[in-house]
mmCIF file of C-alpha atoms in Angstrom:
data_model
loop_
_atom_site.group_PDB
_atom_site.id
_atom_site.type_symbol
_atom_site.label_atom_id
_atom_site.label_comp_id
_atom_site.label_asym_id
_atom_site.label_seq_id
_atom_site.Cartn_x
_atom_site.Cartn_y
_atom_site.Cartn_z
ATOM 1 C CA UNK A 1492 -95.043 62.471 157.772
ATOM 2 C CA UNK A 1493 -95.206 59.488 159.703
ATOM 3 C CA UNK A 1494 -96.288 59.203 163.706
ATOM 4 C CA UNK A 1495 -92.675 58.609 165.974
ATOM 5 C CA UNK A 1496 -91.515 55.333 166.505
ATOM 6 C CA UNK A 1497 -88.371 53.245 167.502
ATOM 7 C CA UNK A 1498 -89.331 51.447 164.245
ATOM 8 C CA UNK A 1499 -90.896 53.905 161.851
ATOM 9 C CA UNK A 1500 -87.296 56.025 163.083
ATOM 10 C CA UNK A 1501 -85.247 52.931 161.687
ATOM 11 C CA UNK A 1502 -86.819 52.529 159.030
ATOM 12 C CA UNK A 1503 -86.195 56.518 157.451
ATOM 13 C CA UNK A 1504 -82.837 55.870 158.985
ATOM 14 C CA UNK A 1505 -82.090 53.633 156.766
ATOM 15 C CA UNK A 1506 -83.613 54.243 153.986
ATOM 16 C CA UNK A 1507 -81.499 57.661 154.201
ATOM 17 C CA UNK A 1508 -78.267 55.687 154.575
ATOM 18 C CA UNK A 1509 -79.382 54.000 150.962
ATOM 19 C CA UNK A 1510 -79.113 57.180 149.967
ATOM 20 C CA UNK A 1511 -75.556 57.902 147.579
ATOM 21 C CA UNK A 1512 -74.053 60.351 148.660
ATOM 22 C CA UNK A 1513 -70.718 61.972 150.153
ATOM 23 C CA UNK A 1514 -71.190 60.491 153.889
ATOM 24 C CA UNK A 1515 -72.922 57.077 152.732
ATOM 25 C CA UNK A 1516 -70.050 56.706 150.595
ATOM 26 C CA UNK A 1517 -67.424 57.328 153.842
ATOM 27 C CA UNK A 1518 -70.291 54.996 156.051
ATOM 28 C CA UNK A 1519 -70.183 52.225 153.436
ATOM 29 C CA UNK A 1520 -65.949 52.464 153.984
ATOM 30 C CA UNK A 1521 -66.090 52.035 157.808
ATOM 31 C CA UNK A 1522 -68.977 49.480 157.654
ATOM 32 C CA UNK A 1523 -66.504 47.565 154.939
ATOM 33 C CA UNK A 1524 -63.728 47.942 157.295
ATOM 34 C CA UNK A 1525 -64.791 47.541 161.072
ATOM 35 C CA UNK A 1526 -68.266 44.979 159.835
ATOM 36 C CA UNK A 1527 -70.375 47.583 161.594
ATOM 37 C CA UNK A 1528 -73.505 48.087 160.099
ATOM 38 C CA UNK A 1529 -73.982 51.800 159.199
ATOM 39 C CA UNK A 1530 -77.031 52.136 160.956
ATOM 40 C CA UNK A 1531 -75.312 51.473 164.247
ATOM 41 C CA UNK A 1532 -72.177 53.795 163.195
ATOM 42 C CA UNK A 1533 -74.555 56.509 163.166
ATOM 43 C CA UNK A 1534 -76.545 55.713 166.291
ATOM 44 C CA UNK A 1535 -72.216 55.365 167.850
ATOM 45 C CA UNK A 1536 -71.745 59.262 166.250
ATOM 46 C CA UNK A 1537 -75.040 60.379 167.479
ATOM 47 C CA UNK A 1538 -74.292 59.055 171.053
ATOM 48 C CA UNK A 1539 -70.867 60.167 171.057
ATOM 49 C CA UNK A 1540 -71.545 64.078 170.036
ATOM 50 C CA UNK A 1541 -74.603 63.462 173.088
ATOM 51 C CA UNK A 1542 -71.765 63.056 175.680
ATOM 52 C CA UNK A 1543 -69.738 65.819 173.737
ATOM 53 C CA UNK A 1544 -72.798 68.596 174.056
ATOM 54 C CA UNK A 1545 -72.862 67.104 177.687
ATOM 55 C CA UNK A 1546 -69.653 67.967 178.225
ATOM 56 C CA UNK A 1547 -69.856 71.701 177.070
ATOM 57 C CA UNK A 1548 -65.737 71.597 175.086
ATOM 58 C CA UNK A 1549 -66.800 73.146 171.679
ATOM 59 C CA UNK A 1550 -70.912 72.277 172.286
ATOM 60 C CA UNK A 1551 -72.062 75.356 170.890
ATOM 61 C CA UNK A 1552 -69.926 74.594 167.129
ATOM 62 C CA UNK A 1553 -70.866 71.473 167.576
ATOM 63 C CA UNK A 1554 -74.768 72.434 167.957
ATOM 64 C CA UNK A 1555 -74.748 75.093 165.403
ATOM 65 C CA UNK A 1556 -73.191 73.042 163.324
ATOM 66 C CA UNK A 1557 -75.894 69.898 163.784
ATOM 67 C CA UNK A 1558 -78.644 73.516 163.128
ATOM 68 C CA UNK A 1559 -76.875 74.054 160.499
ATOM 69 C CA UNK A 1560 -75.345 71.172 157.873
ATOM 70 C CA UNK A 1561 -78.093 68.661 157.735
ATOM 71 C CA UNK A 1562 -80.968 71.508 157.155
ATOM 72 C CA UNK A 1563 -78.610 73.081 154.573
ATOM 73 C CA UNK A 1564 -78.078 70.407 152.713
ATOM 74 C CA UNK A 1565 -82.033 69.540 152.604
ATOM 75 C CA UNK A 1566 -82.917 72.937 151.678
ATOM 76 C CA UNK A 1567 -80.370 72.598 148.235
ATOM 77 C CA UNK A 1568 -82.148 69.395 147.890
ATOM 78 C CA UNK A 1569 -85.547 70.822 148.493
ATOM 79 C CA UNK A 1570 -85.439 73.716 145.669
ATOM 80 C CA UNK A 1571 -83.927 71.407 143.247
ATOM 81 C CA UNK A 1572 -86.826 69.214 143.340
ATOM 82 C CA UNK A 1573 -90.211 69.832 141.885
ATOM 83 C CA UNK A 1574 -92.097 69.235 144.993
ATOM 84 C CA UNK A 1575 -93.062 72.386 146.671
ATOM 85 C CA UNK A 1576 -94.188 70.798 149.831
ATOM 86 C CA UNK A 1577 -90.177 70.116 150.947
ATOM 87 C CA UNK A 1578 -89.682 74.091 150.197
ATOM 88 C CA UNK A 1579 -92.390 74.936 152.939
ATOM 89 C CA UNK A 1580 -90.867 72.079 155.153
ATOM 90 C CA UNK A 1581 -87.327 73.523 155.196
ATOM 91 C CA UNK A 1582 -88.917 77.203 154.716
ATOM 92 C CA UNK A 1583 -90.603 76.939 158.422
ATOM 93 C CA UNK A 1584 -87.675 75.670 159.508
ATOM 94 C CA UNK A 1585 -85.095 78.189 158.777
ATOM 95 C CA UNK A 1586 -87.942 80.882 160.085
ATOM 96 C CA UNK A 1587 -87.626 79.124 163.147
ATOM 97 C CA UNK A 1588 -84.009 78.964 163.321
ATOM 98 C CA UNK A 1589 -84.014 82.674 162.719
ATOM 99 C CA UNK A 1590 -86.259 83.220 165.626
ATOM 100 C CA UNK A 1591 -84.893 81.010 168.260
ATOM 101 C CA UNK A 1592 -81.410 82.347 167.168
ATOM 102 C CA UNK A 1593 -82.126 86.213 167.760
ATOM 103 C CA UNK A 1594 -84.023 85.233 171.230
ATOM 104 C CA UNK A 1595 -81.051 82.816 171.906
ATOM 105 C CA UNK A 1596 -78.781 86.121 171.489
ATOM 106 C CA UNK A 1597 -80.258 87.939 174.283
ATOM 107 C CA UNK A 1598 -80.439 84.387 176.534
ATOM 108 C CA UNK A 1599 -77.079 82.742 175.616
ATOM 109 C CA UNK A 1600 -75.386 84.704 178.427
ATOM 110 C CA UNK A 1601 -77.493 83.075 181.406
ATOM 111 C CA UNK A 1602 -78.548 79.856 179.304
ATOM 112 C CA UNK A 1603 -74.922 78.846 178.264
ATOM 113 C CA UNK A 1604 -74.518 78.616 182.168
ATOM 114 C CA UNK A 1605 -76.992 75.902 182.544
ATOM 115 C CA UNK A 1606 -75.745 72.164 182.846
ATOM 116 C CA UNK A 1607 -76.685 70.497 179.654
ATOM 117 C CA UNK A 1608 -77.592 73.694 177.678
ATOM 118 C CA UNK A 1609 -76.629 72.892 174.526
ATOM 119 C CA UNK A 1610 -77.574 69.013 174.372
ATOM 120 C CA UNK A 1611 -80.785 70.620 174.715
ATOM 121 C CA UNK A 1612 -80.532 72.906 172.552
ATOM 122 C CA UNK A 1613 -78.997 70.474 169.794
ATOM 123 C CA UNK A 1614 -81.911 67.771 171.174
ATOM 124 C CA UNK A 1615 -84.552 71.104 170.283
ATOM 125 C CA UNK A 1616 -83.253 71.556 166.512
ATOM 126 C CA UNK A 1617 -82.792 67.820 166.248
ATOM 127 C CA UNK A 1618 -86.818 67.924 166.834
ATOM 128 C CA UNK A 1619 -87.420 70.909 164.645
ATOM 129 C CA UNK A 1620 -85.781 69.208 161.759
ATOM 130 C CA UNK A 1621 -87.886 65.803 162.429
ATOM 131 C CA UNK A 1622 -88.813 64.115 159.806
ATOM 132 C CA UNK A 1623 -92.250 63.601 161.352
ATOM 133 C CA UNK A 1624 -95.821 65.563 161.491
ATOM 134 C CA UNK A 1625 -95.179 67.131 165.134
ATOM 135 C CA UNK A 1626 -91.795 68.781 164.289
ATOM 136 C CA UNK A 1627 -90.714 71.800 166.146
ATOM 137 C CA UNK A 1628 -90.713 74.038 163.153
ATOM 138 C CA UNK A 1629 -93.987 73.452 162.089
ATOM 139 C CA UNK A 1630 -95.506 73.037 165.410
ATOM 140 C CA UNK A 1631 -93.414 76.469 166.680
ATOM 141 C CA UNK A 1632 -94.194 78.100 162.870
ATOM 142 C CA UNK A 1633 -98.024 77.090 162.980
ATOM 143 C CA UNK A 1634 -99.306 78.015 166.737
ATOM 144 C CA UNK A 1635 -96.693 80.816 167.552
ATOM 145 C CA UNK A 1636 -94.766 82.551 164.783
ATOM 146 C CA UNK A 1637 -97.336 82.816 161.925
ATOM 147 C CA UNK A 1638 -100.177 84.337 164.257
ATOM 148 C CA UNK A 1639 -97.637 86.630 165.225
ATOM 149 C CA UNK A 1640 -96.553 87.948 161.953
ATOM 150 C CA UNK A 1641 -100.202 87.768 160.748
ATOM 151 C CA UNK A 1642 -101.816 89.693 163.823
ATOM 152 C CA UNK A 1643 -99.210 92.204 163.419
ATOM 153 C CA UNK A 1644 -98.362 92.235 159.666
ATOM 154 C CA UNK A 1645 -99.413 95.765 159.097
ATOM 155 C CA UNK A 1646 -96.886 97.163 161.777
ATOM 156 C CA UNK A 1647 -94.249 95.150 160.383
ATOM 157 C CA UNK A 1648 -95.117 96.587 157.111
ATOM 158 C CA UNK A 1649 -95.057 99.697 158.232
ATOM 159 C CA UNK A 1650 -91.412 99.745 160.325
ATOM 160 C CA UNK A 1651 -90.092 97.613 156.700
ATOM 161 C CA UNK A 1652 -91.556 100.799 154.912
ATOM 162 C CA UNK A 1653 -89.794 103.178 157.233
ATOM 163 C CA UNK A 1654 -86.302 101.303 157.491
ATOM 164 C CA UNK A 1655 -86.362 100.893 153.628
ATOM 165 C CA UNK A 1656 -87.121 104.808 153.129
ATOM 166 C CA UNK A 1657 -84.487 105.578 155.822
ATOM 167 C CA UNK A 1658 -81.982 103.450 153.904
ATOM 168 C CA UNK A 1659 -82.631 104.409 150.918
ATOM 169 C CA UNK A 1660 -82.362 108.387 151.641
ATOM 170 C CA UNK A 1661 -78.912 107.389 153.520
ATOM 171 C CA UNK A 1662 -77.775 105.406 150.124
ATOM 172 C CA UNK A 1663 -78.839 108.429 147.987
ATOM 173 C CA UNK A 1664 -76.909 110.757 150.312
ATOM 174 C CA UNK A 1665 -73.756 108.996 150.893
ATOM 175 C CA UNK A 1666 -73.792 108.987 146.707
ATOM 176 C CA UNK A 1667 -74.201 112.297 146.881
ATOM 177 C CA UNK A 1668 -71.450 113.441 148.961
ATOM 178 C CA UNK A 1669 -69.280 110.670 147.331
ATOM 179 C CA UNK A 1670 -69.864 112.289 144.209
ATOM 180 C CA UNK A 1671 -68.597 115.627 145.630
ATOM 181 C CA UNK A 1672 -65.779 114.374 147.480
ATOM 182 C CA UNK A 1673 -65.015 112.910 143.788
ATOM 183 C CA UNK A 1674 -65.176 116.096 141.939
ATOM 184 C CA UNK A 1675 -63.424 117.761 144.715
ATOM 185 C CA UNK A 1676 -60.718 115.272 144.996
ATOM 186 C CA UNK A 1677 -60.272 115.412 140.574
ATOM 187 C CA UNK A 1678 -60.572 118.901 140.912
ATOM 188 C CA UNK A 1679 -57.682 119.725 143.329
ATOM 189 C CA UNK A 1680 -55.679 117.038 141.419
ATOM 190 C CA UNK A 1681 -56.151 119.436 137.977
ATOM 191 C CA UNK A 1682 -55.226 122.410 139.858
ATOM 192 C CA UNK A 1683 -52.098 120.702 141.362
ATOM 193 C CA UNK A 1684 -51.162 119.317 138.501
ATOM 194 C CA UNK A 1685 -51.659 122.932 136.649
ATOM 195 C CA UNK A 1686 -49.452 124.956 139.479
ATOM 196 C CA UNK A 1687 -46.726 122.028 138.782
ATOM 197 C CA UNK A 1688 -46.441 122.839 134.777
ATOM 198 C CA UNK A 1689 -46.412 126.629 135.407
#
């Protein structure tokens, strides 16, 4: 991944708008139409959905959904190809995601109040996703989350161990008892059915 700048930035801009695909195709339409270069269409939609998160009506769809599509889509694109370095990319990514969502959860209610919450929080998954070496998921992944997991992998284990016996007893029992209430259920329809014929 290449160091940030303006021009470096550009350039992966547009060598992703060469790209064929569904919203190149609509791009290459507009630029067509209104002789504005897709490049600066984007940079237009970019800056527009910046005053839109600014202005809080729908910001957290429209922040999820900037989370959400773009990653998506590179993650299909990721296991389809046969280089295993885009997996890890997109893996540390979504484990990030994951994280910042659940602590998000328990935030969102004094957060959301904040001016300009959620143009920061689209500007934070905007850097996670980064196509450069100091991305938020890997930097987030590499210093915070995987020390975590690995200093306290065996307790994890453990509570995994314990949940997955706990459900697995509660499956077993609930088709158990659904088993019973079965035979119970065919067995009061027999009987029925045998006082009706008598």
């Amino acid at each position: 991944m290449a160091a940030f700048s303006p021009k470096v930035m550009m350039e992966k801009l547009d060598e992703a708008l060469a790209e064929k695909n569904v919203i190149t195709n609509y791009l290459d339409i507009v630029e067509k139409k209104t002789n504005v270069k897709k490049r600066y269409l984007v940079l237009g939609i970019a800056g527009f959905l910046g005053l839109w998160l600014a202005s809080g009506y729908m910001a957290a769809f429209i922040c999820n959904l900037v989370g959400f599509a773009y990653p998506a889509y590179k993650s299909v694109k990721a296991i389809e190809s046969a280089n295993k370095d885009d997996d890890t990319e997109w893996l540390m990514y979504w484990v990030v995601f994951a994280t910042f969502s659940v602590v998000e959860f328990f935030s969102d209610l004094l957060l959301s109040w904040f001016p300009f919450y959620f143009l920061g929080k689209c500007v934070f998954l905007l850097w996670c996703m980064a196509p450069v070496s100091w991305n938020g998921s890997a930097m987030l992944y590499k210093k915070t989350i995987r020390p975590f997991i690995l200093r306290n992998e065996n307790k994890i284990d453990s509570v995994l161990d314990r949940v997955g016996a706990g459900a697995k007893e509660l499956v077993d029992k609930a088709a158990k008892d659904g088993k019973e209430m079965a035979a119970d259920v065919a067995a009061d329809v027999v009987s029925t059915s045998l006082k009706k014929d008598e």
